[in-house]
CSV table of C-alpha atoms in Angstrom, one decimal:
chain,number,residue,atom,x,y,z
A,23,UNK,CA,-65.3,14.4,85.4
A,24,UNK,CA,-62.4,13.5,83.1
A,25,UNK,CA,-60.2,10.7,84.3
A,26,UNK,CA,-57.0,11.7,82.4
A,27,UNK,CA,-56.6,15.2,84.0
A,28,UNK,CA,-53.1,16.1,85.0
A,29,UNK,CA,-52.5,16.2,88.8
A,30,UNK,CA,-50.9,19.7,88.3
A,31,UNK,CA,-54.3,21.0,87.1
A,32,UNK,CA,-55.6,20.7,90.7
A,33,UNK,CA,-52.7,22.7,92.1
A,34,UNK,CA,-52.4,26.4,92.5
A,35,UNK,CA,-49.2,28.5,92.7
A,36,UNK,CA,-47.7,28.8,96.2
A,37,UNK,CA,-46.7,32.2,97.7
A,38,UNK,CA,-42.9,32.4,98.0
A,39,UNK,CA,-42.3,36.1,98.8
A,40,UNK,CA,-42.7,35.9,102.6
A,41,UNK,CA,-40.7,32.7,102.9
A,42,UNK,CA,-38.0,34.2,100.7
A,43,UNK,CA,-37.7,37.1,103.2
A,44,UNK,CA,-37.5,34.7,106.1
A,45,UNK,CA,-34.8,32.7,104.3
A,46,UNK,CA,-32.8,35.9,103.6
A,47,UNK,CA,-33.0,37.0,107.2
A,48,UNK,CA,-32.0,33.7,108.7
A,49,UNK,CA,-29.1,33.2,106.3
A,50,UNK,CA,-27.9,36.7,107.0
A,51,UNK,CA,-28.0,36.0,110.7
A,52,UNK,CA,-25.9,32.9,110.2
A,53,UNK,CA,-23.4,34.8,108.1
A,54,UNK,CA,-23.1,37.4,110.9
A,55,UNK,CA,-22.6,34.6,113.4
A,56,UNK,CA,-19.8,33.1,111.3
A,57,UNK,CA,-18.1,36.5,111.1
A,58,UNK,CA,-18.3,36.9,114.9
A,59,UNK,CA,-16.9,33.4,115.4
A,60,UNK,CA,-13.9,34.3,113.3
A,61,UNK,CA,-13.4,37.5,115.3
A,62,UNK,CA,-13.5,35.4,118.5
A,63,UNK,CA,-11.0,33.0,117.0
A,64,UNK,CA,-8.5,35.7,116.2
A,65,UNK,CA,-9.0,37.5,119.5
A,66,UNK,CA,-8.2,34.2,121.3
A,67,UNK,CA,-5.1,33.8,119.3
A,68,UNK,CA,-3.8,37.3,120.0
A,69,UNK,CA,-4.5,36.8,123.7
A,70,UNK,CA,-2.6,33.5,123.8
A,71,UNK,CA,0.2,35.1,121.9
A,72,UNK,CA,0.3,38.0,124.5
A,73,UNK,CA,0.1,35.5,127.4
A,74,UNK,CA,3.1,33.6,126.2
A,75,UNK,CA,4.9,36.9,125.7
A,76,UNK,CA,4.0,38.0,129.3
A,77,UNK,CA,1.5,40.7,128.2
A,78,UNK,CA,-1.7,39.0,129.4
A,79,UNK,CA,-2.7,36.7,132.2
A,80,UNK,CA,-4.3,33.3,132.2
A,81,UNK,CA,-7.5,34.8,133.5
A,82,UNK,CA,-7.6,37.0,130.4
A,83,UNK,CA,-7.4,34.0,128.1
A,84,UNK,CA,-10.0,32.0,130.1
A,85,UNK,CA,-12.4,34.9,130.1
A,86,UNK,CA,-12.2,35.4,126.4
A,87,UNK,CA,-12.6,31.7,125.8
A,88,UNK,CA,-15.9,31.6,127.7
A,89,UNK,CA,-17.6,34.9,127.1
A,90,UNK,CA,-20.7,35.6,124.9
A,91,UNK,CA,-18.7,36.2,121.7
A,92,UNK,CA,-16.9,32.8,122.1
A,93,UNK,CA,-20.2,31.1,122.9
A,94,UNK,CA,-21.5,32.0,119.4
A,95,UNK,CA,-19.4,29.2,118.1
A,96,UNK,CA,-21.0,26.5,120.4
A,97,UNK,CA,-22.6,23.5,118.8
A,98,UNK,CA,-26.0,24.5,120.2
A,99,UNK,CA,-26.1,27.9,118.7
A,100,UNK,CA,-24.9,26.5,115.4
A,101,UNK,CA,-27.6,23.8,115.4
A,102,UNK,CA,-30.3,26.3,116.3
A,103,UNK,CA,-29.5,28.8,113.5
A,104,UNK,CA,-28.9,26.1,110.9
A,105,UNK,CA,-32.1,24.2,111.7
A,106,UNK,CA,-34.2,27.4,111.6
A,107,UNK,CA,-32.5,28.5,108.3
A,108,UNK,CA,-32.8,24.9,106.9
A,109,UNK,CA,-36.5,24.6,107.6
A,110,UNK,CA,-37.2,28.0,106.0
A,111,UNK,CA,-35.1,27.1,103.0
A,112,UNK,CA,-36.8,23.8,102.5
A,113,UNK,CA,-40.3,25.4,102.8
A,114,UNK,CA,-39.2,27.9,100.1
A,115,UNK,CA,-37.7,25.3,97.9
A,116,UNK,CA,-40.8,23.1,98.1
A,117,UNK,CA,-43.1,25.9,97.1
A,118,UNK,CA,-40.7,27.1,94.4
A,119,UNK,CA,-40.6,23.6,93.0
A,120,UNK,CA,-44.4,23.4,92.8
A,121,UNK,CA,-44.6,26.8,91.1
A,122,UNK,CA,-41.9,25.8,88.6
A,123,UNK,CA,-43.8,22.7,87.7
A,124,UNK,CA,-46.9,24.7,87.1
A,125,UNK,CA,-44.8,27.1,84.9
A,126,UNK,CA,-42.9,24.6,82.9
A,127,UNK,CA,-44.2,21.1,83.6
A,128,UNK,CA,-43.0,18.3,85.7
A,129,UNK,CA,-40.8,17.0,82.8
A,130,UNK,CA,-38.5,20.0,83.3
A,131,UNK,CA,-37.2,18.4,86.5
A,132,UNK,CA,-34.8,15.5,86.6
A,133,UNK,CA,-35.9,14.4,90.1
A,134,UNK,CA,-39.3,13.6,91.7
A,135,UNK,CA,-40.7,16.2,94.0
A,136,UNK,CA,-39.8,14.1,97.1
A,137,UNK,CA,-36.1,14.7,96.5
A,138,UNK,CA,-36.6,18.4,97.3
A,139,UNK,CA,-36.3,17.3,101.0
A,140,UNK,CA,-34.9,13.8,100.6
A,141,UNK,CA,-31.9,14.9,98.6
A,142,UNK,CA,-30.4,16.7,101.6
A,143,UNK,CA,-30.7,13.7,103.9
A,144,UNK,CA,-29.4,10.7,101.9
A,145,UNK,CA,-25.7,10.2,102.4
A,146,UNK,CA,-23.5,10.5,99.3
A,147,UNK,CA,-26.5,11.4,97.1
A,148,UNK,CA,-26.6,14.7,99.0
A,149,UNK,CA,-23.4,15.7,97.2
A,150,UNK,CA,-25.2,16.3,93.9
A,151,UNK,CA,-29.0,15.8,94.1
A,152,UNK,CA,-29.8,19.1,95.9
A,153,UNK,CA,-27.8,20.8,93.2
A,154,UNK,CA,-29.9,19.2,90.5
A,155,UNK,CA,-33.1,20.1,92.3
A,156,UNK,CA,-32.2,23.7,92.7
A,157,UNK,CA,-30.8,24.1,89.2
A,158,UNK,CA,-34.0,22.6,87.7
A,159,UNK,CA,-36.1,25.0,89.7
A,160,UNK,CA,-33.9,27.8,88.4
A,161,UNK,CA,-34.3,26.8,84.8
A,162,UNK,CA,-38.0,26.0,85.0
A,163,UNK,CA,-38.7,29.4,86.7
A,164,UNK,CA,-36.7,31.6,84.4
A,165,UNK,CA,-38.4,33.6,81.6
A,166,UNK,CA,-35.8,32.2,79.2
A,167,UNK,CA,-35.4,28.4,79.3
A,168,UNK,CA,-31.8,28.6,78.1
A,169,UNK,CA,-30.8,30.6,81.2
A,170,UNK,CA,-27.3,29.5,82.4
A,171,UNK,CA,-26.9,27.9,85.8
A,172,UNK,CA,-23.5,29.5,86.6
A,173,UNK,CA,-24.8,31.1,89.8
A,174,UNK,CA,-26.1,27.7,91.0
A,175,UNK,CA,-22.9,26.0,90.2
A,176,UNK,CA,-20.8,28.6,92.0
A,177,UNK,CA,-23.1,28.4,95.1
A,178,UNK,CA,-22.9,24.7,95.3
A,179,UNK,CA,-19.1,24.5,94.7
A,180,UNK,CA,-18.5,26.9,97.6
A,181,UNK,CA,-21.1,25.2,99.9
A,182,UNK,CA,-19.6,21.7,99.2
A,183,UNK,CA,-16.0,22.8,99.7
A,184,UNK,CA,-16.9,24.5,103.0
A,185,UNK,CA,-18.9,21.6,104.4
A,186,UNK,CA,-17.1,18.6,103.0
A,187,UNK,CA,-13.5,19.7,103.2
A,188,UNK,CA,-12.9,22.7,105.3
A,189,UNK,CA,-15.4,22.3,108.1
A,190,UNK,CA,-14.3,18.8,109.2
A,191,UNK,CA,-10.7,20.0,109.4
A,192,UNK,CA,-11.6,23.1,111.4
A,193,UNK,CA,-13.7,21.1,113.9
A,194,UNK,CA,-10.8,18.7,114.4
A,195,UNK,CA,-8.3,21.5,114.9
A,196,UNK,CA,-10.7,23.4,117.3
A,197,UNK,CA,-11.0,20.4,119.5
A,198,UNK,CA,-7.3,20.4,120.3
A,199,UNK,CA,-6.2,24.0,121.0
A,200,UNK,CA,-3.2,23.0,123.1
A,201,UNK,CA,-0.6,25.3,121.6
A,202,UNK,CA,-0.2,28.8,120.0
A,203,UNK,CA,0.3,27.1,116.6
A,204,UNK,CA,-3.0,25.2,116.9
A,205,UNK,CA,-4.9,28.3,118.0
A,206,UNK,CA,-3.5,30.2,115.0
A,207,UNK,CA,-4.4,27.3,112.7
A,208,UNK,CA,-7.9,27.4,114.0
A,209,UNK,CA,-8.2,31.1,113.4
A,210,UNK,CA,-6.9,30.7,109.8
A,211,UNK,CA,-9.4,27.9,109.2
A,212,UNK,CA,-12.3,29.9,110.7
A,213,UNK,CA,-11.4,32.8,108.3
A,214,UNK,CA,-11.3,30.5,105.3
A,215,UNK,CA,-14.6,28.8,106.3
A,216,UNK,CA,-16.3,32.1,106.9
A,217,UNK,CA,-15.2,33.4,103.5
A,218,UNK,CA,-16.6,30.4,101.8
A,219,UNK,CA,-19.9,30.6,103.8
A,220,UNK,CA,-20.3,34.3,103.2
A,221,UNK,CA,-19.8,33.9,99.5
A,222,UNK,CA,-22.1,30.8,99.3
A,223,UNK,CA,-24.7,32.5,101.5
A,224,UNK,CA,-24.8,35.7,99.4
A,225,UNK,CA,-25.2,33.7,96.3
A,226,UNK,CA,-28.0,31.6,97.8
A,227,UNK,CA,-29.8,34.8,98.8
A,228,UNK,CA,-29.4,36.1,95.3
A,229,UNK,CA,-30.8,32.8,93.9
A,230,UNK,CA,-33.8,32.8,96.2
A,231,UNK,CA,-34.6,36.4,95.4
A,232,UNK,CA,-34.3,36.0,91.7
A,233,UNK,CA,-36.4,32.8,91.5
A,234,UNK,CA,-39.0,34.5,93.8
A,235,UNK,CA,-39.2,37.5,91.5
A,236,UNK,CA,-39.5,35.2,88.4
A,237,UNK,CA,-42.3,33.2,90.0
A,238,UNK,CA,-44.1,36.2,91.5
A,239,UNK,CA,-44.2,38.1,88.2
A,240,UNK,CA,-44.9,34.9,86.2
A,241,UNK,CA,-47.9,34.0,88.3
A,242,UNK,CA,-49.2,37.6,88.3
A,243,UNK,CA,-50.2,37.5,92.0
A,244,UNK,CA,-52.3,34.3,91.9
A,245,UNK,CA,-50.3,32.5,94.6
A,246,UNK,CA,-52.0,31.3,97.7
């Protein structure tokens, strides 16, 4: 047996099509949830406005603030959907990373394979390492090595602005809905956050589908 064989030689391509479908479905569910949360935020604002104007009762406001639509914005629902989507995404990204190494070599990547998962969990570093990991998988999977990463950059910019800037502000505002002005501010912030998430989510779905297609055709069905 040769002693200088590449570790990649013992690996085979990983199937990404099924996981890509799962990622697409879960991200779509989260985007729908975000849209419904925004609808609930605006409904609450209009009810509060009507209550102050004498056109609604306190019971109407309390009922809207505790019904099924409002509960979609709870922390538990958010964590459940995000965890499920996050696990599916990391499984897809791990497999796509292995495939891209087989297609273009490990040297095409700036980060070691462990950063596929670790890059999302290390504070501060998670502001740029995941972007590098995904953009390297994108380049290494593309039929043309000079493919631009504009799509990746746009996705990451939207995702970062939503989670680093807008989301903390929205959470702070939503914890103190003591006036009509605060309820309106929360509805506006929910709308902005949803717009960012929807745009970022659709771009991520497009990225996943395109890389999946490149790798599926590139490996000619040899994935396991």
